[in-house]
Amino acid sequence: MTDFQTEKSLVRDYYAALDAPDADLNAVMNQYISADYLWRGFHPFNEQTSGADVATKFWHPLRQSLTHLQRRQDIFMAGANTLDHGGTWVVSMGHLMGLFDHAWLGIRPTGKMAFLRYCEFNRVENGKITETAMFFDIPHLMIQAGQNPFPPQTGAHNIQCGPQTHTGLMFDAQDPAEGEKTLAAVDYMVSDIKTWKGGREEPLVDELRRSWNEDMIWWGPAGIGATYTIERYAEQHSGPFRAGFKDRIFNGHICRMAEGEFGGFFGWPNLTLEPTGGFMGMPATHKPADMRVIDVYRRGGDKLTENWIFIDLLHFWNQQGLDVLGRLPTARD
Protein backbone atom coordinates (compact mmCIF):
# COMPACT_ATOMS: atom_id res chain seq x y z
CA MET A 1 0.00 0.00 0.00
CA THR A 2 1.34 3.42 -0.97
CA ASP A 3 0.81 6.75 0.73
CA PHE A 4 1.17 8.63 -2.62
CA GLN A 5 3.68 11.07 -1.12
CA THR A 6 6.15 10.65 -4.00
CA GLU A 7 3.50 11.51 -6.56
CA LYS A 8 2.23 14.43 -4.49
CA SER A 9 5.75 15.83 -4.17
CA LEU A 10 6.31 15.66 -7.91
CA VAL A 11 3.10 17.55 -8.69
CA ARG A 12 3.81 20.16 -6.00
CA ASP A 13 7.28 20.69 -7.48
CA TYR A 14 5.71 20.97 -10.95
CA TYR A 15 3.28 23.63 -9.72
CA ALA A 16 6.07 25.56 -7.99
CA ALA A 17 8.06 25.64 -11.23
CA LEU A 18 5.05 26.31 -13.45
CA ASP A 19 3.70 29.13 -11.27
CA ALA A 20 7.00 30.98 -10.86
CA PRO A 21 6.75 34.52 -12.29
CA ASP A 22 9.81 34.03 -14.48
CA ALA A 23 9.08 30.40 -15.41
CA ASP A 24 10.55 29.01 -18.63
CA LEU A 25 7.42 27.07 -19.47
CA ASN A 26 9.01 24.87 -22.11
CA ALA A 27 11.78 23.88 -19.70
CA VAL A 28 9.18 23.12 -17.02
CA MET A 29 7.28 20.90 -19.42
CA ASN A 30 10.44 19.08 -20.47
CA GLN A 31 11.28 18.37 -16.85
CA TYR A 32 7.90 17.17 -15.57
CA ILE A 33 5.83 16.07 -18.58
CA SER A 34 6.30 12.76 -20.40
CA ALA A 35 7.00 12.50 -24.10
CA ASP A 36 3.75 10.58 -24.71
CA TYR A 37 1.59 13.08 -22.86
CA LEU A 38 -2.20 13.47 -23.18
CA TRP A 39 -3.85 16.67 -21.89
CA ARG A 40 -7.63 16.98 -21.84
CA GLY A 41 -8.95 20.52 -21.49
CA PHE A 42 -12.18 22.44 -21.96
CA HIS A 43 -13.34 23.86 -25.28
CA PRO A 44 -11.71 25.39 -27.27
CA PHE A 45 -8.49 23.64 -26.17
CA ASN A 46 -9.74 20.04 -26.11
CA GLU A 47 -7.01 17.39 -26.42
CA GLN A 48 -3.31 18.25 -26.67
CA THR A 49 -0.57 15.66 -27.02
CA SER A 50 2.59 17.41 -25.83
CA GLY A 51 3.69 19.61 -22.99
CA ALA A 52 4.99 22.11 -25.52
CA ASP A 53 1.54 22.46 -27.08
CA VAL A 54 -0.09 22.97 -23.68
CA ALA A 55 2.49 25.64 -22.84
CA THR A 56 2.05 27.42 -26.18
CA LYS A 57 -1.74 27.19 -26.55
CA PHE A 58 -2.92 27.41 -22.95
CA TRP A 59 -0.37 28.59 -20.38
CA HIS A 60 1.41 31.32 -22.36
CA PRO A 61 -1.80 33.13 -23.45
CA LEU A 62 -3.42 32.72 -20.03
CA ARG A 63 -0.41 34.13 -18.19
CA GLN A 64 -0.21 37.06 -20.61
CA SER A 65 -3.88 37.84 -19.94
CA LEU A 66 -4.08 37.17 -16.18
CA THR A 67 -0.90 38.88 -15.08
CA HIS A 68 0.76 38.11 -11.74
CA LEU A 69 -0.98 34.73 -11.88
CA GLN A 70 -1.35 32.97 -8.54
CA ARG A 71 -2.59 29.44 -7.75
CA ARG A 72 -5.03 29.30 -4.82
CA GLN A 73 -5.75 25.68 -3.98
CA ASP A 74 -8.70 24.45 -1.95
CA ILE A 75 -8.24 20.69 -2.44
CA PHE A 76 -5.10 18.65 -3.03
CA MET A 77 -5.26 14.85 -2.89
CA ALA A 78 -3.94 11.68 -4.49
CA GLY A 79 -5.05 8.11 -4.90
CA ALA A 80 -5.14 4.99 -7.00
CA ASN A 81 -7.63 4.95 -9.84
CA THR A 82 -10.18 2.24 -9.05
CA LEU A 83 -11.27 1.91 -12.70
CA ASP A 84 -9.74 -0.13 -15.51
CA HIS A 85 -7.79 2.85 -16.88
CA GLY A 86 -5.64 2.56 -13.75
CA GLY A 87 -2.78 4.70 -12.51
CA THR A 88 -1.98 6.95 -9.58
CA TRP A 89 -3.57 10.39 -9.89
CA VAL A 90 -2.95 13.66 -8.07
CA VAL A 91 -5.84 16.14 -7.96
CA SER A 92 -5.72 19.89 -7.41
CA MET A 93 -8.77 22.14 -7.24
CA GLY A 94 -9.11 25.85 -6.63
CA HIS A 95 -8.69 29.11 -8.55
CA LEU A 96 -6.05 30.71 -10.72
CA MET A 97 -6.13 34.38 -9.74
CA GLY A 98 -4.56 37.27 -11.58
CA LEU A 99 -5.09 40.77 -12.88
CA PHE A 100 -7.20 40.54 -16.03
CA ASP A 101 -5.05 42.93 -18.04
CA HIS A 102 -5.35 41.57 -21.60
CA ALA A 103 -8.06 39.80 -23.58
CA TRP A 104 -8.20 35.99 -23.47
CA LEU A 105 -10.30 33.92 -25.88
CA GLY A 106 -12.05 37.12 -26.90
CA ILE A 107 -13.11 37.92 -23.33
CA ARG A 108 -12.52 41.59 -22.63
CA PRO A 109 -10.07 42.49 -19.84
CA THR A 110 -11.15 44.39 -16.75
CA GLY A 111 -7.83 45.45 -15.24
CA LYS A 112 -9.12 43.98 -11.99
CA MET A 113 -8.63 40.78 -10.01
CA ALA A 114 -10.18 37.79 -11.78
CA PHE A 115 -10.51 34.14 -10.87
CA LEU A 116 -10.41 31.14 -13.18
CA ARG A 117 -11.93 28.23 -11.28
CA TYR A 118 -10.14 24.96 -12.13
CA CYS A 119 -9.73 21.31 -11.26
CA GLU A 120 -6.86 19.19 -12.51
CA PHE A 121 -6.28 15.43 -12.44
CA ASN A 122 -2.64 14.45 -13.11
CA ARG A 123 -1.54 10.86 -13.68
CA VAL A 124 2.01 10.25 -12.43
CA GLU A 125 4.14 7.38 -13.76
CA ASN A 126 7.88 6.81 -13.44
CA GLY A 127 8.59 10.32 -12.23
CA LYS A 128 6.63 12.11 -14.98
CA ILE A 129 3.10 13.39 -15.55
CA THR A 130 1.68 11.28 -18.37
CA GLU A 131 -1.97 12.40 -18.48
CA THR A 132 -3.88 15.46 -17.37
CA ALA A 133 -7.54 16.39 -17.26
CA MET A 134 -7.71 20.13 -16.57
CA PHE A 135 -11.22 21.57 -16.47
CA PHE A 136 -11.82 25.31 -15.97
CA ASP A 137 -14.91 27.50 -15.79
CA ILE A 138 -14.54 29.92 -18.70
CA PRO A 139 -18.14 31.23 -18.42
CA HIS A 140 -17.43 32.27 -14.83
CA LEU A 141 -14.54 34.40 -16.08
CA MET A 142 -16.87 35.87 -18.70
CA ILE A 143 -19.36 36.83 -15.99
CA GLN A 144 -16.58 38.62 -14.09
CA ALA A 145 -15.86 40.57 -17.26
CA GLY A 146 -19.52 41.56 -17.65
CA GLN A 147 -20.12 39.19 -20.59
CA ASN A 148 -22.50 36.58 -19.18
CA PRO A 149 -23.21 34.23 -22.10
CA PHE A 150 -26.22 32.45 -20.59
CA PRO A 151 -29.77 33.22 -19.40
CA PRO A 152 -30.43 33.57 -15.63
CA GLN A 153 -29.32 30.56 -13.60
CA THR A 154 -31.53 28.29 -11.54
CA GLY A 155 -28.86 28.33 -8.80
CA ALA A 156 -26.61 31.05 -7.41
CA HIS A 157 -23.09 31.86 -8.56
CA ASN A 158 -21.42 34.40 -6.33
CA ILE A 159 -18.18 32.77 -5.23
CA GLN A 160 -17.10 29.12 -5.21
CA CYS A 161 -15.85 28.32 -1.72
CA GLY A 162 -13.51 25.54 -0.72
CA PRO A 163 -14.51 22.90 1.83
CA GLN A 164 -16.42 24.09 4.88
CA THR A 165 -13.98 22.09 7.04
CA HIS A 166 -10.83 23.65 5.46
CA THR A 167 -9.33 20.13 5.36
CA GLY A 168 -8.95 19.73 1.61
CA LEU A 169 -5.19 20.35 1.31
CA MET A 170 -3.91 16.84 2.03
CA PHE A 171 -0.19 17.36 1.59
CA ASP A 172 0.51 14.66 4.20
CA ALA A 173 -0.42 10.98 4.12
CA GLN A 174 -4.01 10.13 5.07
CA ASP A 175 -5.71 7.19 6.78
CA PRO A 176 -6.55 4.73 3.95
CA ALA A 177 -9.71 3.65 5.76
CA GLU A 178 -11.16 7.15 5.41
CA GLY A 179 -10.53 7.13 1.67
CA GLU A 180 -12.26 3.76 1.38
CA LYS A 181 -15.34 5.20 3.12
CA THR A 182 -15.39 8.14 0.74
CA LEU A 183 -15.00 5.92 -2.30
CA ALA A 184 -17.87 3.74 -1.08
CA ALA A 185 -20.10 6.81 -0.72
CA VAL A 186 -19.21 8.04 -4.22
CA ASP A 187 -19.67 4.60 -5.77
CA TYR A 188 -23.07 4.22 -4.11
CA MET A 189 -24.25 7.60 -5.42
CA VAL A 190 -23.05 6.85 -8.97
CA SER A 191 -24.75 3.45 -8.99
CA ASP A 192 -27.96 4.82 -7.51
CA ILE A 193 -28.30 7.74 -9.94
CA LYS A 194 -27.77 5.43 -12.92
CA THR A 195 -31.13 3.83 -12.12
CA TRP A 196 -32.85 7.01 -13.32
CA LYS A 197 -34.10 6.44 -16.86
CA GLY A 198 -36.22 9.52 -17.41
CA GLY A 199 -38.98 8.88 -14.89
CA ARG A 200 -39.25 7.89 -11.26
CA GLU A 201 -41.83 6.51 -8.89
CA GLU A 202 -40.41 8.09 -5.73
CA PRO A 203 -39.95 11.77 -4.89
CA LEU A 204 -36.58 13.07 -6.05
CA VAL A 205 -35.69 14.26 -2.55
CA ASP A 206 -36.12 10.71 -1.21
CA GLU A 207 -33.73 9.38 -3.83
CA LEU A 208 -31.19 12.09 -3.00
CA ARG A 209 -31.37 11.41 0.73
CA ARG A 210 -29.90 7.95 0.19
CA SER A 211 -26.60 9.53 -0.90
CA TRP A 212 -26.54 13.06 0.52
CA ASN A 213 -26.69 14.81 3.87
CA GLU A 214 -29.54 17.26 4.35
CA ASP A 215 -27.21 20.30 4.37
CA MET A 216 -25.45 19.32 1.14
CA ILE A 217 -23.93 22.01 -1.08
CA TRP A 218 -23.68 21.53 -4.85
CA TRP A 219 -21.13 23.97 -6.26
CA GLY A 220 -22.22 24.02 -9.90
CA PRO A 221 -20.61 25.76 -12.88
CA ALA A 222 -21.49 29.23 -14.14
CA GLY A 223 -24.67 28.94 -16.18
CA ILE A 224 -26.25 26.63 -13.61
CA GLY A 225 -25.01 27.90 -10.26
CA ALA A 226 -24.68 26.53 -6.74
CA THR A 227 -27.44 25.30 -4.46
CA TYR A 228 -27.76 24.41 -0.77
CA THR A 229 -29.78 21.65 0.98
CA ILE A 230 -31.37 18.61 -0.62
CA GLU A 231 -34.71 20.32 -1.20
CA ARG A 232 -33.21 23.35 -2.96
CA TYR A 233 -30.84 21.13 -4.97
CA ALA A 234 -33.82 19.13 -6.21
CA GLU A 235 -35.69 22.35 -7.03
CA GLN A 236 -32.85 24.42 -8.47
CA HIS A 237 -30.74 21.89 -10.34
CA SER A 238 -31.44 18.17 -10.24
CA GLY A 239 -35.13 18.49 -11.07
CA PRO A 240 -34.68 20.99 -13.95
CA PHE A 241 -31.72 18.98 -15.26
CA ARG A 242 -33.69 15.76 -15.44
CA ALA A 243 -36.71 17.52 -16.93
CA GLY A 244 -34.60 19.10 -19.67
CA PHE A 245 -33.16 15.93 -21.22
CA LYS A 246 -34.10 12.53 -22.49
CA ASP A 247 -32.19 9.41 -23.56
CA ARG A 248 -29.48 9.92 -20.97
CA ILE A 249 -26.48 7.67 -21.70
CA PHE A 250 -23.80 7.13 -19.05
CA ASN A 251 -20.45 6.70 -20.83
CA GLY A 252 -18.42 5.91 -17.72
CA HIS A 253 -15.40 7.55 -16.12
CA ILE A 254 -11.70 7.49 -16.87
CA CYS A 255 -10.60 8.01 -13.26
CA ARG A 256 -12.37 7.60 -9.92
CA MET A 257 -10.38 7.92 -6.71
CA ALA A 258 -10.50 9.12 -3.11
CA GLU A 259 -8.26 10.15 -0.24
CA GLY A 260 -9.40 11.01 3.26
CA GLU A 261 -12.85 12.61 3.24
CA PHE A 262 -12.50 13.70 -0.40
CA GLY A 263 -12.89 11.95 -3.72
CA GLY A 264 -13.70 12.58 -7.33
CA PHE A 265 -13.89 11.43 -10.92
CA PHE A 266 -13.86 12.64 -14.50
CA GLY A 267 -15.02 11.32 -17.85
CA TRP A 268 -14.37 12.17 -21.49
CA PRO A 269 -17.33 12.38 -21.95
CA ASN A 270 -19.30 11.28 -18.88
CA LEU A 271 -22.77 11.61 -20.39
CA THR A 272 -24.58 11.86 -23.70
CA LEU A 273 -27.91 13.69 -23.50
CA GLU A 274 -30.65 14.99 -25.79
CA PRO A 275 -32.03 18.42 -24.81
CA THR A 276 -35.83 18.59 -24.79
CA GLY A 277 -35.99 22.30 -23.93
CA GLY A 278 -35.78 24.42 -20.80
CA PHE A 279 -32.35 23.48 -19.44
CA MET A 280 -30.34 26.69 -18.93
CA GLY A 281 -33.18 28.52 -20.69
CA MET A 282 -32.29 26.95 -24.02
CA PRO A 283 -34.75 25.51 -26.57
CA ALA A 284 -35.08 21.88 -27.55
CA THR A 285 -32.65 20.74 -30.23
CA HIS A 286 -33.25 16.98 -30.25
CA LYS A 287 -29.54 16.50 -30.99
CA PRO A 288 -27.64 14.20 -28.62
CA ALA A 289 -24.52 15.87 -27.24
CA ASP A 290 -21.69 14.98 -24.86
CA MET A 291 -20.98 16.39 -21.41
CA ARG A 292 -17.43 16.37 -20.09
CA VAL A 293 -17.60 16.57 -16.30
CA ILE A 294 -15.34 16.60 -13.24
CA ASP A 295 -16.93 15.94 -9.86
CA VAL A 296 -15.08 16.43 -6.56
CA TYR A 297 -16.76 15.44 -3.28
CA ARG A 298 -16.43 15.84 0.46
CA ARG A 299 -17.93 13.14 2.66
CA GLY A 300 -19.54 13.97 6.00
CA GLY A 301 -20.16 10.83 8.04
CA ASP A 302 -21.43 8.08 5.74
CA LYS A 303 -22.88 10.36 3.06
CA LEU A 304 -21.74 13.05 0.65
CA THR A 305 -22.05 16.63 1.83
CA GLU A 306 -20.23 18.92 -0.66
CA ASN A 307 -19.79 18.58 -4.41
CA TRP A 308 -17.78 20.78 -6.79
CA ILE A 309 -18.80 20.40 -10.44
CA PHE A 310 -16.99 21.35 -13.65
CA ILE A 311 -19.00 20.90 -16.87
CA ASP A 312 -17.67 21.93 -20.26
CA LEU A 313 -20.80 23.86 -21.19
CA LEU A 314 -19.03 25.62 -24.08
CA HIS A 315 -18.35 22.23 -25.67
CA PHE A 316 -21.86 20.96 -24.95
CA TRP A 317 -23.63 23.95 -26.49
CA ASN A 318 -21.16 24.08 -29.37
CA GLN A 319 -22.42 20.63 -30.34
CA GLN A 320 -25.91 22.16 -30.39
CA GLY A 321 -24.82 24.87 -32.83
CA LEU A 322 -24.16 27.64 -30.27
CA ASP A 323 -20.56 28.92 -30.45
CA VAL A 324 -20.45 31.00 -27.26
CA LEU A 325 -16.93 32.33 -27.75
CA GLY A 326 -17.56 32.97 -31.44
CA ARG A 327 -20.40 35.34 -30.55
CA LEU A 328 -18.17 37.64 -28.51
CA PRO A 329 -17.40 41.07 -30.00
CA THR A 330 -13.74 41.68 -30.73
CA ALA A 331 -12.09 42.39 -27.39
CA ARG A 332 -9.68 45.27 -27.03
CA ASP A 333 -6.76 45.33 -24.64
JSON list of N, CA and C in Angstrom, two decimals, residues 259-302:
[
{"chain": "A", "resi": 259, "resn": "GLU", "atom": "N", "xyz": [-9.24, 10.11, -1.32]},
{"chain": "A", "resi": 259, "resn": "GLU", "atom": "CA", "xyz": [-8.26, 10.15, -0.24]},
{"chain": "A", "resi": 259, "resn": "GLU", "atom": "C", "xyz": [-8.88, 10.91, 0.92]},
{"chain": "A", "resi": 260, "resn": "GLY", "atom": "N", "xyz": [-8.80, 10.36, 2.11]},
{"chain": "A", "resi": 260, "resn": "GLY", "atom": "CA", "xyz": [-9.40, 11.01, 3.26]},
{"chain": "A", "resi": 260, "resn": "GLY", "atom": "C", "xyz": [-10.90, 11.17, 3.05]},
{"chain": "A", "resi": 261, "resn": "GLU", "atom": "N", "xyz": [-11.42, 12.33, 3.38]},
{"chain": "A", "resi": 261, "resn": "GLU", "atom": "CA", "xyz": [-12.85, 12.61, 3.24]},
{"chain": "A", "resi": 261, "resn": "GLU", "atom": "C", "xyz": [-13.22, 13.14, 1.86]},
{"chain": "A", "resi": 262, "resn": "PHE", "atom": "N", "xyz": [-12.28, 13.11, 0.92]},
{"chain": "A", "resi": 262, "resn": "PHE", "atom": "CA", "xyz": [-12.50, 13.70, -0.40]},
{"chain": "A", "resi": 262, "resn": "PHE", "atom": "C", "xyz": [-12.31, 12.66, -1.50]},
{"chain": "A", "resi": 263, "resn": "GLY", "atom": "N", "xyz": [-13.02, 12.84, -2.58]},
{"chain": "A", "resi": 263, "resn": "GLY", "atom": "CA", "xyz": [-12.89, 11.95, -3.72]},
{"chain": "A", "resi": 263, "resn": "GLY", "atom": "C", "xyz": [-13.38, 12.64, -4.97]},
{"chain": "A", "resi": 264, "resn": "GLY", "atom": "N", "xyz": [-13.23, 11.97, -6.11]},
{"chain": "A", "resi": 264, "resn": "GLY", "atom": "CA", "xyz": [-13.70, 12.58, -7.33]},
{"chain": "A", "resi": 264, "resn": "GLY", "atom": "C", "xyz": [-13.51, 11.68, -8.54]},
{"chain": "A", "resi": 265, "resn": "PHE", "atom": "N", "xyz": [-14.02, 12.16, -9.67]},
{"chain": "A", "resi": 265, "resn": "PHE", "atom": "CA", "xyz": [-13.89, 11.43, -10.92]},
{"chain": "A", "resi": 265, "resn": "PHE", "atom": "C", "xyz": [-14.01, 12.40, -12.09]},
{"chain": "A", "resi": 266, "resn": "PHE", "atom": "N", "xyz": [-13.61, 11.90, -13.27]},
{"chain": "A", "resi": 266, "resn": "PHE", "atom": "CA", "xyz": [-13.86, 12.64, -14.50]},
{"chain": "A", "resi": 266, "resn": "PHE", "atom": "C", "xyz": [-14.10, 11.65, -15.63]},
{"chain": "A", "resi": 267, "resn": "GLY", "atom": "N", "xyz": [-14.80, 12.11, -16.65]},
{"chain": "A", "resi": 267, "resn": "GLY", "atom": "CA", "xyz": [-15.02, 11.32, -17.85]},
{"chain": "A", "resi": 267, "resn": "GLY", "atom": "C", "xyz": [-14.74, 12.15, -19.09]},
{"chain": "A", "resi": 268, "resn": "TRP", "atom": "N", "xyz": [-14.69, 11.47, -20.23]},
{"chain": "A", "resi": 268, "resn": "TRP", "atom": "CA", "xyz": [-14.37, 12.17, -21.49]},
{"chain": "A", "resi": 268, "resn": "TRP", "atom": "C", "xyz": [-15.08, 11.48, -22.65]},
{"chain": "A", "resi": 269, "resn": "PRO", "atom": "N", "xyz": [-16.41, 11.65, -22.82]},
{"chain": "A", "resi": 269, "resn": "PRO", "atom": "CA", "xyz": [-17.33, 12.38, -21.95]},
{"chain": "A", "resi": 269, "resn": "PRO", "atom": "C", "xyz": [-17.97, 11.45, -20.91]},
{"chain": "A", "resi": 270, "resn": "ASN", "atom": "N", "xyz": [-18.58, 12.05, -19.89]},
{"chain": "A", "resi": 270, "resn": "ASN", "atom": "CA", "xyz": [-19.30, 11.28, -18.88]},
{"chain": "A", "resi": 270, "resn": "ASN", "atom": "C", "xyz": [-20.67, 10.86, -19.38]},
{"chain": "A", "resi": 271, "resn": "LEU", "atom": "N", "xyz": [-21.37, 11.81, -20.02]},
{"chain": "A", "resi": 271, "resn": "LEU", "atom": "CA", "xyz": [-22.77, 11.61, -20.39]},
{"chain": "A", "resi": 271, "resn": "LEU", "atom": "C", "xyz": [-23.01, 12.03, -21.83]},
{"chain": "A", "resi": 272, "resn": "THR", "atom": "N", "xyz": [-24.02, 11.40, -22.44]},
{"chain": "A", "resi": 272, "resn": "THR", "atom": "CA", "xyz": [-24.58, 11.86, -23.70]},
{"chain": "A", "resi": 272, "resn": "THR", "atom": "C", "xyz": [-26.07, 12.08, -23.46]},
{"chain": "A", "resi": 273, "resn": "LEU", "atom": "N", "xyz": [-26.55, 13.28, -23.83]},
{"chain": "A", "resi": 273, "resn": "LEU", "atom": "CA", "xyz": [-27.91, 13.69, -23.50]},
{"chain": "A", "resi": 273, "resn": "LEU", "atom": "C", "xyz": [-28.57, 14.40, -24.68]},
{"chain": "A", "resi": 274, "resn": "GLU", "atom": "N", "xyz": [-29.89, 14.30, -24.75]},
{"chain": "A", "resi": 274, "resn": "GLU", "atom": "CA", "xyz": [-30.65, 14.99, -25.79]},
{"chain": "A", "resi": 274, "resn": "GLU", "atom": "C", "xyz": [-31.52, 16.07, -25.15]},
{"chain": "A", "resi": 275, "resn": "PRO", "atom": "N", "xyz": [-31.23, 17.35, -25.41]},
{"chain": "A", "resi": 275, "resn": "PRO", "atom": "CA", "xyz": [-32.03, 18.42, -24.81]},
{"chain": "A", "resi": 275, "resn": "PRO", "atom": "C", "xyz": [-33.47, 18.44, -25.34]},
{"chain": "A", "resi": 276, "resn": "THR", "atom": "N", "xyz": [-34.41, 18.51, -24.42]},
{"chain": "A", "resi": 276, "resn": "THR", "atom": "CA", "xyz": [-35.83, 18.59, -24.79]},
{"chain": "A", "resi": 276, "resn": "THR", "atom": "C", "xyz": [-36.41, 19.98, -24.54]},
{"chain": "A", "resi": 277, "resn": "GLY", "atom": "N", "xyz": [-35.55, 20.93, -24.13]},
{"chain": "A", "resi": 277, "resn": "GLY", "atom": "CA", "xyz": [-35.99, 22.30, -23.93]},
{"chain": "A", "resi": 277, "resn": "GLY", "atom": "C", "xyz": [-36.09, 22.67, -22.47]},
{"chain": "A", "resi": 278, "resn": "GLY", "atom": "N", "xyz": [-35.66, 23.89, -22.15]},
{"chain": "A", "resi": 278, "resn": "GLY", "atom": "CA", "xyz": [-35.78, 24.42, -20.80]},
{"chain": "A", "resi": 278, "resn": "GLY", "atom": "C", "xyz": [-34.50, 24.46, -20.02]},
{"chain": "A", "resi": 279, "resn": "PHE", "atom": "N", "xyz": [-33.59, 23.51, -20.21]},
{"chain": "A", "resi": 279, "resn": "PHE", "atom": "CA", "xyz": [-32.35, 23.48, -19.44]},
{"chain": "A", "resi": 279, "resn": "PHE", "atom": "C", "xyz": [-31.51, 24.69, -19.80]},
{"chain": "A", "resi": 280, "resn": "MET", "atom": "N", "xyz": [-31.11, 25.46, -18.77]},
{"chain": "A", "resi": 280, "resn": "MET", "atom": "CA", "xyz": [-30.34, 26.69, -18.93]},
{"chain": "A", "resi": 280, "resn": "MET", "atom": "C", "xyz": [-31.07, 27.70, -19.83]},
{"chain": "A", "resi": 281, "resn": "GLY", "atom": "N", "xyz": [-32.40, 27.59, -19.89]},
{"chain": "A", "resi": 281, "resn": "GLY", "atom": "CA", "xyz": [-33.18, 28.52, -20.69]},
{"chain": "A", "resi": 281, "resn": "GLY", "atom": "C", "xyz": [-33.08, 28.30, -22.18]},
{"chain": "A", "resi": 282, "resn": "MET", "atom": "N", "xyz": [-32.52, 27.19, -22.61]},
{"chain": "A", "resi": 282, "resn": "MET", "atom": "CA", "xyz": [-32.29, 26.95, -24.02]},
{"chain": "A", "resi": 282, "resn": "MET", "atom": "C", "xyz": [-33.44, 26.13, -24.62]},
{"chain": "A", "resi": 283, "resn": "PRO", "atom": "N", "xyz": [-33.68, 26.26, -25.92]},
{"chain": "A", "resi": 283, "resn": "PRO", "atom": "CA", "xyz": [-34.75, 25.51, -26.57]},
{"chain": "A", "resi": 283, "resn": "PRO", "atom": "C", "xyz": [-34.35, 24.06, -26.83]},
{"chain": "A", "resi": 284, "resn": "ALA", "atom": "N", "xyz": [-35.34, 23.27, -27.17]},
{"chain": "A", "resi": 284, "resn": "ALA", "atom": "CA", "xyz": [-35.08, 21.88, -27.55]},
{"chain": "A", "resi": 284, "resn": "ALA", "atom": "C", "xyz": [-34.33, 21.83, -28.88]},
{"chain": "A", "resi": 285, "resn": "THR", "atom": "N", "xyz": [-33.38, 20.92, -28.98]},
{"chain": "A", "resi": 285, "resn": "THR", "atom": "CA", "xyz": [-32.65, 20.74, -30.23]},
{"chain": "A", "resi": 285, "resn": "THR", "atom": "C", "xyz": [-32.83, 19.33, -30.79]},
{"chain": "A", "resi": 286, "resn": "HIS", "atom": "N", "xyz": [-33.10, 18.39, -29.87]},
{"chain": "A", "resi": 286, "resn": "HIS", "atom": "CA", "xyz": [-33.25, 16.98, -30.25]},
{"chain": "A", "resi": 286, "resn": "HIS", "atom": "C", "xyz": [-31.99, 16.44, -30.92]},
{"chain": "A", "resi": 287, "resn": "LYS", "atom": "N", "xyz": [-30.84, 17.01, -30.54]},
{"chain": "A", "resi": 287, "resn": "LYS", "atom": "CA", "xyz": [-29.54, 16.50, -30.99]},
{"chain": "A", "resi": 287, "resn": "LYS", "atom": "C", "xyz": [-28.80, 15.96, -29.78]},
{"chain": "A", "resi": 288, "resn": "PRO", "atom": "N", "xyz": [-28.45, 14.70, -29.73]},
{"chain": "A", "resi": 288, "resn": "PRO", "atom": "CA", "xyz": [-27.64, 14.20, -28.62]},
{"chain": "A", "resi": 288, "resn": "PRO", "atom": "C", "xyz": [-26.29, 14.90, -28.60]},
{"chain": "A", "resi": 289, "resn": "ALA", "atom": "N", "xyz": [-25.81, 15.19, -27.39]},
{"chain": "A", "resi": 289, "resn": "ALA", "atom": "CA", "xyz": [-24.52, 15.87, -27.24]},
{"chain": "A", "resi": 289, "resn": "ALA", "atom": "C", "xyz": [-23.83, 15.37, -25.98]},
{"chain": "A", "resi": 290, "resn": "ASP", "atom": "N", "xyz": [-22.51, 15.51, -25.95]},
{"chain": "A", "resi": 290, "resn": "ASP", "atom": "CA", "xyz": [-21.69, 14.98, -24.86]},
{"chain": "A", "resi": 290, "resn": "ASP", "atom": "C", "xyz": [-21.44, 16.02, -23.79]},
{"chain": "A", "resi": 291, "resn": "MET", "atom": "N", "xyz": [-21.38, 15.55, -22.54]},
{"chain": "A", "resi": 291, "resn": "MET", "atom": "CA", "xyz": [-20.98, 16.39, -21.41]},
{"chain": "A", "resi": 291, "resn": "MET", "atom": "C", "xyz": [-19.70, 15.83, -20.81]},
{"chain": "A", "resi": 292, "resn": "ARG", "atom": "N", "xyz": [-18.68, 16.69, -20.77]},
{"chain": "A", "resi": 292, "resn": "ARG", "atom": "CA", "xyz": [-17.43, 16.37, -20.09]},
{"chain": "A", "resi": 292, "resn": "ARG", "atom": "C", "xyz": [-17.53, 16.97, -18.69]},
{"chain": "A", "resi": 293, "resn": "VAL", "atom": "N", "xyz": [-17.33, 16.15, -17.67]},
{"chain": "A", "resi": 293, "resn": "VAL", "atom": "CA", "xyz": [-17.60, 16.57, -16.30]},
{"chain": "A", "resi": 293, "resn": "VAL", "atom": "C", "xyz": [-16.49, 16.11, -15.36]},
{"chain": "A", "resi": 294, "resn": "ILE", "atom": "N", "xyz": [-16.11, 16.98, -14.43]},
{"chain": "A", "resi": 294, "resn": "ILE", "atom": "CA", "xyz": [-15.34, 16.60, -13.24]},
{"chain": "A", "resi": 294, "resn": "ILE", "atom": "C", "xyz": [-16.24, 16.81, -12.03]},
{"chain": "A", "resi": 295, "resn": "ASP", "atom": "N", "xyz": [-16.26, 15.83, -11.15]},
{"chain": "A", "resi": 295, "resn": "ASP", "atom": "CA", "xyz": [-16.93, 15.94, -9.86]},
{"chain": "A", "resi": 295, "resn": "ASP", "atom": "C", "xyz": [-15.90, 15.72, -8.76]},
{"chain": "A", "resi": 296, "resn": "VAL", "atom": "N", "xyz": [-15.90, 16.60, -7.77]},
{"chain": "A", "resi": 296, "resn": "VAL", "atom": "CA", "xyz": [-15.08, 16.43, -6.56]},
{"chain": "A", "resi": 296, "resn": "VAL", "atom": "C", "xyz": [-16.03, 16.49, -5.36]},
{"chain": "A", "resi": 297, "resn": "TYR", "atom": "N", "xyz": [-15.84, 15.59, -4.40]},
{"chain": "A", "resi": 297, "resn": "TYR", "atom": "CA", "xyz": [-16.76, 15.44, -3.28]},
{"chain": "A", "resi": 297, "resn": "TYR", "atom": "C", "xyz": [-16.06, 15.54, -1.93]},
{"chain": "A", "resi": 298, "resn": "ARG", "atom": "N", "xyz": [-16.81, 16.00, -0.95]},
{"chain": "A", "resi": 298, "resn": "ARG", "atom": "CA", "xyz": [-16.43, 15.84, 0.46]},
{"chain": "A", "resi": 298, "resn": "ARG", "atom": "C", "xyz": [-17.49, 14.99, 1.15]},
{"chain": "A", "resi": 299, "resn": "ARG", "atom": "N", "xyz": [-17.03, 14.01, 1.89]},
{"chain": "A", "resi": 299, "resn": "ARG", "atom": "CA", "xyz": [-17.93, 13.14, 2.66]},
{"chain": "A", "resi": 299, "resn": "ARG", "atom": "C", "xyz": [-18.07, 13.67, 4.08]},
{"chain": "A", "resi": 300, "resn": "GLY", "atom": "N", "xyz": [-19.28, 13.65, 4.60]},
{"chain": "A", "resi": 300, "resn": "GLY", "atom": "CA", "xyz": [-19.54, 13.97, 6.00]},
{"chain": "A", "resi": 300, "resn": "GLY", "atom": "C", "xyz": [-20.25, 12.80, 6.63]},
{"chain": "A", "resi": 301, "resn": "GLY", "atom": "N", "xyz": [-19.58, 12.06, 7.50]},
{"chain": "A", "resi": 301, "resn": "GLY", "atom": "CA", "xyz": [-20.16, 10.83, 8.04]},
{"chain": "A", "resi": 301, "resn": "GLY", "atom": "C", "xyz": [-20.16, 9.76, 6.97]},
{"chain": "A", "resi": 302, "resn": "ASP", "atom": "N", "xyz": [-21.33, 9.15, 6.74]},
{"chain": "A", "resi": 302, "resn": "ASP", "atom": "CA", "xyz": [-21.43, 8.08, 5.74]},
{"chain": "A", "resi": 302, "resn": "ASP", "atom": "C", "xyz": [-21.93, 8.57, 4.39]}
]
